[in-house]
Tab-separated table of C-alpha atoms in Angstrom:
chain	number	residue	atom	x	y	z
A	1110	MET	CA	-68.638	1.725	-20.396
A	1111	SER	CA	-66.193	4.617	-20.326
A	1112	SER	CA	-63.604	4.900	-23.062
A	1113	SER	CA	-60.919	5.768	-20.539
A	1114	GLN	CA	-61.169	2.382	-18.853
A	1115	PRO	CA	-59.248	0.440	-21.538
A	1116	ILE	CA	-56.522	3.116	-21.429
A	1117	ARG	CA	-56.207	2.773	-17.657
A	1118	CYS	CA	-55.976	-0.991	-17.974
A	1119	LEU	CA	-53.255	-0.614	-20.601
A	1120	PHE	CA	-51.100	1.623	-18.363
A	1121	ALA	CA	-51.750	-0.642	-15.381
A	1122	LYS	CA	-50.221	-3.589	-17.231
A	1123	ALA	CA	-47.190	-1.573	-18.261
A	1124	LYS	CA	-46.503	-0.410	-14.683
A	1125	PRO	CA	-44.329	-2.875	-12.728
A	1126	THR	CA	-45.891	-4.385	-9.640
A	1127	SER	CA	-42.710	-3.945	-7.520
A	1128	SER	CA	-39.415	-2.131	-7.917
A	1129	PRO	CA	-36.571	-4.409	-9.044
A	1130	THR	CA	-33.875	-5.188	-6.485
A	1131	SER	CA	-30.541	-3.555	-7.231
A	1132	ARG	CA	-27.508	-5.799	-7.429
A	1133	ARG	CA	-25.565	-3.235	-5.380
A	1134	THR	CA	-27.725	-4.113	-2.358
A	1135	PHE	CA	-25.845	-7.379	-1.917
A	1136	HIS	CA	-22.374	-5.850	-2.465
A	1137	LYS	CA	-20.190	-5.005	0.520
A	1138	SER	CA	-18.810	-1.765	-0.963
A	1139	THR	CA	-20.630	1.555	-0.754
A	1140	CYS	CA	-22.692	2.817	-3.671
A	1141	LEU	CA	-20.951	5.305	-5.921
A	1142	HIS	CA	-23.387	8.140	-5.209
A	1143	ALA	CA	-23.187	7.483	-1.446
A	1144	ARG	CA	-19.412	7.668	-1.215
A	1145	PRO	CA	-17.997	10.834	0.397
A	1146	SER	CA	-16.717	13.441	-1.992
A	1147	PRO	CA	-12.992	14.311	-1.841
A	1148	ARG	CA	-11.940	17.163	0.387
A	1149	TYR	CA	-10.179	18.960	-2.450
A	1150	LYS	CA	-11.548	18.864	-5.972
A	1151	SER	CA	-9.294	17.818	-8.819
A	1152	ILE	CA	-8.030	20.724	-10.903
A	1153	LYS	CA	-7.791	19.918	-14.590
A	1154	ALA	CA	-5.067	21.228	-16.846
A	1155	ALA	CA	-7.652	22.987	-19.028
A	1156	GLU	CA	-8.794	25.091	-16.063
A	1157	LEU	CA	-5.230	26.323	-15.555
A	1158	GLY	CA	-4.859	27.146	-19.218
A	1159	LEU	CA	-2.123	24.587	-19.792
A	1160	VAL	CA	-4.164	22.651	-22.368
A	1161	LYS	CA	-6.436	24.001	-25.040
A	1162	LYS	CA	-10.024	22.840	-24.990
A	1163	ASN	CA	-9.874	20.985	-28.307
A	1164	GLU	CA	-6.336	19.657	-27.894
A	1165	LYS	CA	-4.661	17.320	-25.400
A	1166	VAL	CA	-1.091	18.460	-26.006
A	1167	PRO	CA	0.089	20.707	-23.140
A	1168	ARG	CA	1.563	24.006	-24.037
A	1169	ALA	CA	4.720	25.479	-22.592
A	1170	VAL	CA	4.453	26.994	-19.123
A	1171	SER	CA	5.244	30.705	-18.955
A	1172	ALA	CA	6.010	33.040	-16.071
A	1173	LYS	CA	2.477	34.496	-16.311
A	1174	ASP	CA	1.012	31.137	-15.250
A	1175	LEU	CA	3.006	31.218	-11.995
A	1176	GLN	CA	1.401	34.062	-10.092
A	1177	SER	CA	1.895	34.901	-6.430
A	1178	TYR	CA	-0.678	34.070	-3.761
A	1179	SER	CA	-3.890	36.103	-3.819
A	1180	GLU	CA	-5.561	37.513	-0.698
A	1181	ARG	CA	-8.056	34.687	-0.725
A	1182	GLU	CA	-5.309	32.076	-0.890
A	1183	LYS	CA	-3.369	33.798	1.895
A	1184	ALA	CA	-6.477	33.724	4.091
A	1185	ALA	CA	-6.812	29.986	3.435
A	1186	LEU	CA	-3.154	29.449	4.355
A	1187	ALA	CA	-3.594	31.435	7.572
A	1188	LYS	CA	-6.302	29.015	8.710
A	1189	ARG	CA	-3.990	26.017	8.313
A	1190	TYR	CA	-0.520	27.373	9.218
A	1191	THR	CA	0.907	29.622	11.915
A	1192	PRO	CA	1.954	33.211	11.064
A	1193	ALA	CA	5.618	32.197	11.157
A	1194	GLN	CA	4.992	29.377	8.698
A	1195	VAL	CA	2.998	31.649	6.377
A	1196	ALA	CA	5.842	34.186	6.451
A	1197	ALA	CA	8.339	31.442	5.567
A	1198	ILE	CA	6.164	30.344	2.636
A	1199	GLU	CA	5.937	33.901	1.317
A	1200	VAL	CA	9.707	34.367	1.597
A	1201	GLY	CA	10.291	31.131	-0.294
A	1202	GLU	CA	7.902	32.191	-3.049
A	1203	ALA	CA	9.623	35.558	-3.341
A	1204	VAL	CA	13.092	34.006	-3.660
A	1205	ILE	CA	12.162	31.718	-6.573
A	1206	ASP	CA	12.059	33.490	-9.928
A	1207	PRO	CA	8.917	32.503	-11.929
A	1208	GLN	CA	10.852	32.665	-15.179
A	1209	ASP	CA	13.465	30.176	-13.948
A	1210	LEU	CA	10.760	27.861	-12.634
A	1211	ALA	CA	8.898	27.991	-15.971
A	1212	GLU	CA	12.059	27.128	-17.906
A	1213	GLN	CA	13.339	24.380	-15.596
A	1214	ALA	CA	10.030	22.679	-14.802
A	1215	ALA	CA	9.090	22.129	-18.464
A	1216	ALA	CA	9.909	18.893	-20.256
A	1217	ARG	CA	12.568	19.130	-22.935
A	1218	GLU	CA	11.518	18.900	-26.570
A	1219	ASP	CA	14.925	19.155	-28.236
A	1220	PRO	CA	16.525	16.212	-30.079
A	1221	MET	CA	18.934	15.597	-27.154
A	1222	LYS	CA	16.157	14.934	-24.621
A	1223	ILE	CA	16.203	11.745	-22.569
A	1224	ASP	CA	13.519	9.091	-22.898
A	1225	TYR	CA	12.814	8.870	-19.178
A	1226	LEU	CA	11.890	11.277	-16.379
A	1227	ASP	CA	14.698	12.141	-13.990
A	1228	ASP	CA	15.230	15.228	-11.853
A	1229	PHE	CA	19.003	14.505	-11.658
A	1230	SER	CA	18.949	15.192	-7.918
A	1231	THR	CA	20.925	12.011	-7.196
A	1232	ILE	CA	24.384	11.485	-8.686
A	1233	HIS	CA	25.117	7.903	-9.618
A	1234	PRO	CA	28.717	7.139	-8.599
A	1235	VAL	CA	29.373	4.999	-11.698
A	1236	ALA	CA	27.429	6.554	-14.572
A	1237	ASP	CA	27.378	10.243	-13.596
A	1238	LYS	CA	30.566	11.001	-11.712
A	1239	PRO	CA	33.140	8.198	-11.558
A	1240	ILE	CA	35.410	8.334	-8.526
A	1241	ARG	CA	38.951	8.067	-9.817
A	1242	ALA	CA	42.285	7.974	-8.072
A	1243	PRO	CA	44.395	11.185	-8.220
A	1244	ALA	CA	46.968	11.589	-10.953
A	1245	GLU	CA	49.777	11.667	-8.374
A	1246	ASN	CA	49.279	7.940	-7.751
A	1247	TYR	CA	50.708	7.089	-11.167
A	1248	ASP	CA	54.282	5.756	-11.091
A	1249	PRO	CA	56.000	5.203	-14.477
A	1250	ASN	CA	58.804	3.181	-12.819
A	1251	LEU	CA	56.480	0.675	-11.147
A	1252	ARG	CA	57.561	-2.976	-11.523
A	1253	PHE	CA	56.832	-6.357	-9.968
A	1254	LYS	CA	59.137	-7.836	-7.367
A	1255	THR	CA	61.486	-10.605	-8.321
A	1256	GLU	CA	61.553	-14.046	-6.695
A	1257	ASP	CA	64.586	-13.058	-4.613
A	1258	GLU	CA	62.840	-9.965	-3.253
A	1259	LEU	CA	59.717	-11.951	-2.361
A	1260	GLY	CA	61.882	-14.598	-0.678
A	1261	GLU	CA	63.632	-11.894	1.320
A	1262	ASP	CA	60.246	-10.598	2.579
A	1263	LEU	CA	59.306	-14.112	3.650
A	1264	THR	CA	62.656	-14.561	5.429
A	1265	ASN	CA	62.219	-11.326	7.361
A	1266	TRP	CA	58.692	-12.369	8.422
A	1267	VAL	CA	59.979	-15.736	9.695
A	1268	LYS	CA	62.680	-13.993	11.749
A	1269	ASP	CA	60.146	-11.627	13.359
A	1270	MET	CA	57.519	-14.358	13.776
A	1271	PRO	CA	56.241	-14.831	17.359
A	1272	GLU	CA	56.971	-17.990	19.321
A	1273	GLU	CA	53.409	-19.307	18.911
A	1274	PRO	CA	52.249	-18.085	15.501
A	1275	GLU	CA	48.587	-18.212	14.589
A	1276	ARG	CA	46.780	-18.399	11.308
A	1277	LEU	CA	45.874	-14.731	11.642
A	1278	ASP	CA	49.560	-13.761	11.534
A	1279	TRP	CA	50.019	-15.528	8.206
A	1280	MET	CA	46.901	-13.855	6.767
A	1281	LYS	CA	48.209	-10.443	7.863
A	1282	PHE	CA	51.507	-11.155	6.135
A	1283	LEU	CA	49.753	-12.011	2.865
A	1284	ASP	CA	47.616	-8.873	3.014
A	1285	ARG	CA	50.413	-6.449	3.911
A	1286	THR	CA	53.138	-7.782	1.639
A	1287	ARG	CA	53.559	-5.663	-1.482
A	1288	LEU	CA	54.085	-7.297	-4.859
A	1289	THR	CA	55.547	-4.242	-6.624
A	1290	VAL	CA	58.429	-1.814	-6.199
A	1291	GLY	CA	57.570	1.892	-6.377
A	1292	LYS	CA	54.951	4.182	-4.898
A	1293	PRO	CA	52.652	2.369	-2.456
A	1294	GLU	CA	49.678	4.355	-3.790
A	1295	ALA	CA	50.315	3.066	-7.308
A	1296	GLU	CA	49.592	-0.486	-6.128
A	1297	LEU	CA	46.909	0.147	-3.482
A	1298	ASN	CA	44.937	2.802	-5.390
A	1299	PRO	CA	46.165	2.915	-8.989
A	1300	ARG	CA	45.258	5.629	-11.472
A	1301	SER	CA	43.175	4.377	-14.391
A	1302	SER	CA	41.319	5.985	-17.301
A	1303	LEU	CA	38.741	3.219	-17.376
A	1304	ALA	CA	35.356	3.679	-15.728
A	1305	PRO	CA	35.044	1.903	-12.368
A	1306	GLU	CA	33.371	-1.462	-12.335
A	1307	ILE	CA	29.657	-1.584	-11.597
A	1308	PRO	CA	29.231	-2.670	-7.955
A	1309	LYS	CA	27.775	-6.117	-7.405
A	1310	LEU	CA	25.968	-7.325	-4.305
A	1311	ASP	CA	27.127	-10.637	-2.914
A	1312	ILE	CA	23.646	-11.415	-1.570
A	1313	LEU	CA	22.199	-11.448	-5.098
A	1314	ARG	CA	24.630	-13.966	-6.547
A	1315	ARG	CA	23.223	-17.219	-7.867
A	1316	GLY	CA	25.818	-19.270	-6.006
A	1317	THR	CA	27.400	-18.989	-2.573
A	1318	ALA	CA	31.022	-19.260	-1.602
A	1319	ASP	CA	30.538	-22.998	-1.128
A	1320	GLY	CA	29.191	-23.375	-4.657
A	1321	GLU	CA	25.655	-24.134	-3.490
A	1322	GLU	CA	22.818	-23.059	-5.782
A	1323	ILE	CA	20.197	-20.627	-4.432
A	1324	ASP	CA	16.615	-20.967	-5.639
A	1325	ALA	CA	14.625	-18.030	-6.996
A	1326	ALA	CA	12.363	-17.746	-3.916
A	1327	THR	CA	15.355	-17.417	-1.578
A	1328	ARG	CA	17.003	-14.797	-3.807
A	1329	ARG	CA	13.767	-12.806	-3.811
A	1330	LEU	CA	13.653	-13.083	-0.012
A	1331	MET	CA	17.256	-11.815	0.212
A	1332	ARG	CA	16.358	-8.755	-1.879
A	1333	GLN	CA	13.288	-7.977	0.226
A	1334	THR	CA	14.863	-8.392	3.663
A	1335	GLY	CA	18.545	-7.593	3.075
A	1336	PHE	CA	19.674	-10.750	4.898
A	1337	SER	CA	22.540	-12.737	3.437
A	1338	TYR	CA	22.244	-16.391	2.564
A	1339	LYS	CA	24.314	-17.408	5.591
A	1340	GLU	CA	22.110	-15.352	7.924
A	1341	ILE	CA	18.955	-16.962	6.551
A	1342	ARG	CA	20.431	-20.411	7.073
A	1343	ARG	CA	21.304	-19.561	10.689
A	1344	PHE	CA	17.722	-18.553	11.550
A	1345	ARG	CA	15.782	-20.938	13.754
A	1346	ILE	CA	12.596	-21.972	11.918
A	1347	LYS	CA	9.865	-24.181	13.357
A	1348	HIS	CA	6.626	-25.275	11.670
A	1349	LEU	CA	3.996	-25.226	14.390
A	1350	VAL	CA	0.689	-25.872	12.614
A	1351	GLN	CA	0.046	-27.935	9.509
A	1352	HIS	CA	-3.217	-29.419	8.299
A	1353	GLY	CA	-5.262	-29.872	5.168
A	1354	VAL	CA	-7.948	-27.430	4.015
A	1355	THR	CA	-10.669	-27.733	1.390
A	1356	ASN	CA	-11.974	-25.052	-0.948
A	1357	GLN	CA	-15.401	-25.731	-2.445
A	1358	THR	CA	-15.696	-24.445	-6.035
A	1359	ARG	CA	-18.093	-25.039	-8.909
A	1360	LEU	CA	-15.653	-27.629	-10.234
A	1361	GLY	CA	-15.612	-29.520	-6.954
A	1362	LYS	CA	-13.480	-29.637	-3.824
A	1363	ILE	CA	-9.846	-28.504	-4.066
A	1364	MET	CA	-7.566	-29.893	-1.369
A	1365	SER	CA	-4.666	-27.738	-0.103
A	1366	MET	CA	-2.111	-27.843	2.680
A	1367	TYR	CA	-1.812	-25.076	5.304
A	1368	HIS	CA	1.395	-24.343	7.233
A	1369	LEU	CA	2.094	-21.872	10.055
A	1370	ALA	CA	5.770	-21.317	10.846
A	1371	VAL	CA	7.771	-19.173	13.271
A	1372	ALA	CA	11.268	-17.822	12.598
A	1373	GLY	CA	13.793	-16.037	14.810
A	1374	ASN	CA	17.467	-15.318	15.199
A	1375	GLY	CA	17.614	-16.164	18.899
A	1376	LYS	CA	18.626	-12.573	19.738
A	1377	GLY	CA	15.304	-10.764	20.070
A	1378	MET	CA	13.761	-11.030	16.586
A	1379	VAL	CA	10.770	-13.230	15.827
A	1380	GLY	CA	8.083	-13.470	13.157
A	1381	ILE	CA	5.323	-15.804	11.999
A	1382	GLY	CA	4.198	-16.669	8.493
A	1383	GLU	CA	1.430	-18.611	6.816
A	1384	GLY	CA	1.473	-20.587	3.592
A	1385	LYS	CA	-1.126	-22.525	1.628
A	1386	SER	CA	-0.732	-24.512	-1.565
A	1387	THR	CA	-1.810	-27.707	-3.219
A	1388	GLU	CA	1.758	-28.974	-2.866
A	1389	PRO	CA	2.871	-29.562	0.753
A	1390	GLU	CA	6.478	-28.535	0.079
A	1391	GLU	CA	5.377	-25.303	-1.606
A	1392	ALA	CA	3.145	-24.403	1.361
A	1393	ARG	CA	6.030	-25.144	3.713
A	1394	MET	CA	8.350	-22.850	1.725
A	1395	GLN	CA	5.754	-20.044	1.648
A	1396	ALA	CA	5.313	-20.177	5.430
A	1397	ARG	CA	9.085	-20.163	5.986
A	1398	ASN	CA	9.705	-17.165	3.725
A	1399	ALA	CA	6.742	-15.242	5.150
A	1400	ALA	CA	7.996	-15.834	8.707
A	1401	ILE	CA	11.465	-14.505	7.846
A	1402	ARG	CA	9.932	-11.545	6.021
A	1403	ASN	CA	7.729	-10.675	9.029
A	1404	MET	CA	10.493	-10.815	11.640
A	1405	GLN	CA	10.344	-7.903	14.099
A	1406	PRO	CA	12.456	-7.026	17.162
A	1407	ILE	CA	10.815	-7.598	20.537
A	1408	PRO	CA	11.873	-5.872	23.788
A	1409	MET	CA	13.813	-8.133	26.153
A	1410	TYR	CA	14.890	-7.390	29.722
A	1411	GLU	CA	18.523	-8.341	30.333
A	1412	GLY	CA	18.367	-10.371	27.117
A	1413	ARG	CA	16.502	-13.232	28.848
A	1414	THR	CA	12.881	-12.316	29.717
A	1415	ILE	CA	10.110	-9.825	28.932
A	1416	PHE	CA	9.232	-6.478	30.517
A	1417	GLY	CA	6.424	-7.168	32.982
A	1418	ASP	CA	3.260	-9.190	32.395
A	1419	VAL	CA	1.490	-8.746	29.055
A	1420	LYS	CA	-1.669	-10.145	27.502
A	1421	GLY	CA	-2.659	-10.908	23.939
A	1422	LYS	CA	-6.051	-11.778	22.483
A	1423	VAL	CA	-6.920	-13.141	19.045
A	1424	SER	CA	-10.511	-14.204	18.474
A	1425	ALA	CA	-11.506	-16.364	21.470
A	1426	THR	CA	-7.937	-17.171	22.544
A	1427	GLU	CA	-6.320	-15.195	25.352
A	1428	VAL	CA	-2.661	-15.548	26.297
A	1429	GLU	CA	-0.980	-14.217	29.451
A	1430	LEU	CA	2.825	-13.905	29.465
A	1431	MET	CA	4.572	-13.344	32.791
A	1432	THR	CA	8.180	-12.361	33.500
A	1433	ARG	CA	10.267	-14.613	35.743
A	1434	PRO	CA	13.652	-14.411	37.592
A	1435	PRO	CA	16.889	-15.874	36.209
A	1436	GLY	CA	17.043	-19.650	36.132
A	1437	PHE	CA	13.265	-20.112	36.043
A	1438	GLY	CA	13.218	-21.366	32.460
A	1439	VAL	CA	10.372	-21.305	29.964
A	1440	ARG	CA	7.358	-23.071	31.490
A	1441	CYS	CA	4.448	-22.831	29.116
A	1442	GLN	CA	2.605	-24.570	26.300
A	1443	SER	CA	4.659	-26.266	23.583
A	1444	LEU	CA	3.691	-23.717	20.889
A	1445	ILE	CA	4.680	-20.763	23.083
A	1446	PHE	CA	7.867	-22.584	24.068
A	1447	GLU	CA	8.954	-22.830	20.419
A	1448	ILE	CA	8.241	-19.110	19.881
A	1449	CYS	CA	10.340	-18.198	22.939
A	1450	ARG	CA	13.105	-20.477	21.755
A	1451	CYS	CA	13.204	-18.746	18.350
A	1452	ALA	CA	13.144	-15.293	19.982
A	1453	GLY	CA	15.849	-16.106	22.548
A	1454	ILE	CA	13.683	-15.773	25.677
A	1455	GLN	CA	15.066	-17.909	28.536
A	1456	ASP	CA	12.850	-17.139	31.565
A	1457	MET	CA	9.087	-16.768	31.172
A	1458	ALA	CA	5.786	-18.305	32.207
A	1459	ALA	CA	2.594	-18.332	30.133
A	1460	ARG	CA	-1.040	-19.282	30.537
A	1461	VAL	CA	-3.616	-19.849	27.771
A	1462	THR	CA	-7.202	-19.169	28.817
A	1463	ARG	CA	-10.460	-19.768	27.012
A	1464	SER	CA	-9.979	-21.281	23.531
A	1465	ARG	CA	-6.768	-23.187	22.835
A	1466	ASN	CA	-6.825	-23.063	19.052
A	1467	HIS	CA	-3.268	-23.571	17.836
A	1468	MET	CA	-3.312	-20.884	15.140
A	1469	ASN	CA	-4.825	-18.235	17.427
A	1470	THR	CA	-2.445	-19.213	20.256
A	1471	VAL	CA	0.604	-18.539	18.083
A	1472	LYS	CA	-0.781	-15.236	16.792
A	1473	ALA	CA	-1.831	-14.065	20.263
A	1474	THR	CA	1.616	-14.870	21.691
A	1475	VAL	CA	3.445	-12.825	19.051
A	1476	LYS	CA	0.916	-10.014	19.481
A	1477	ALA	CA	1.573	-9.979	23.233
A	1478	LEU	CA	5.353	-9.940	22.775
A	1479	LEU	CA	5.125	-6.950	20.439
A	1480	SER	CA	2.779	-5.040	22.775
A	1481	GLN	CA	5.298	-4.699	25.628
A	1482	ARG	CA	5.747	-1.271	27.166
A	1483	LEU	CA	9.265	-0.232	28.067
A	1484	PRO	CA	9.910	1.398	31.474
A	1485	GLU	CA	11.302	4.448	29.695
A	1486	GLU	CA	8.027	4.929	27.816
A	1487	ILE	CA	5.971	4.614	31.003
A	1488	ALA	CA	8.202	7.098	32.842
A	1489	ARG	CA	8.028	9.545	29.941
A	1490	ALA	CA	4.230	9.276	29.831
A	1491	ARG	CA	3.964	9.933	33.579
A	1492	GLY	CA	6.482	12.761	33.498
A	1493	ARG	CA	8.863	10.959	35.836
A	1494	LYS	CA	12.539	10.122	35.840
A	1495	LEU	CA	13.486	6.457	35.614
A	1496	VAL	CA	16.104	5.218	38.091
A	1497	ASP	CA	17.459	1.678	38.187
A	1498	VAL	CA	17.529	0.751	41.895
A	1499	ARG	CA	20.052	-2.046	41.427
A	1500	LYS	CA	22.628	0.304	39.916
A	1501	VAL	CA	22.093	2.863	42.677
A	1502	TYR	CA	22.312	0.572	45.716
A	1503	TYR	CA	24.487	-2.262	44.405
A	1504	GLY	CA	26.926	-0.297	42.271
A	1505	GLY	CA	26.108	-2.066	39.006
A	1506	ASN	CA	27.506	-0.908	35.689
């Protein structure tokens, strides 16, 4: 028996029979070594000489670090820009003094430095440069009117009052009547040494003019969209789809409620939103806020119908929307009818082919409304001039 046989048997046992399966094989993302490298490599501060090798504190930038373009860099710029653009870049580089750039681009280290980064390119009207009234508006002899003087103003307004006065006339009188005697500018735009008051947005107040409390979700929606509380209340909102869903976890099944809502202002803006939560009211609120947040303007012909026939497809659901003449009405499925009602469409016909899933029907309808092509865009693409025949032959305005 050969002495090398036991050694071969020993190595045979140590060698694995099959290569282990990598966990990355079952991951949907690409392996790290297989990902494409960036087009431009990252340049570290140590390569530019801004940081010493053994230290992490950056040193001050000097004019020597800001050199002009080399021939190699100019050749690279010529491949990407036109000669006129390259000449403009060179002129701009020549105008800027490297010494000024080195002094102004560095962070301050003196005791009076600020604790935050700011380029001071924007002037804040309150903190930086208060807007004050001119000194000429000050009137040392300014005084309030007496009761007799105010009564005389009211008597003169009653004499000049029209035969059929309206509430607007009384409001104009209250706004235009002065309460002081002296320079008009001293009352309308007085001179003050105090800083102007910080502006406040009415849409971010906790309460409305009626004293009604606004919840935190609605205030957040007002900040994101810019709509006022009254505008949000005037929106037409309809919950189209609602059903229960189940999420299977290791702890068991978790029941939730799903809501799909549509929102619109009735003047050409519409949006849909989805919400899901274990509480039905919370899911309903999420869908409502998401629909308002996703509102987008849709093209409308004469403010009543769509431009031509359009199609929308989501998954296996296909929707066909067709324009119709005035007085035709909205003749379509109930879900599409509610979307048209929120958007303000008055004349339209629709047909749903293939699958009639409610969620996909709503999404396909909104997708079709947003995919309309305006006649101006078609004429511009064809290189033609658009002429409205009705205005030419019927003298429309």
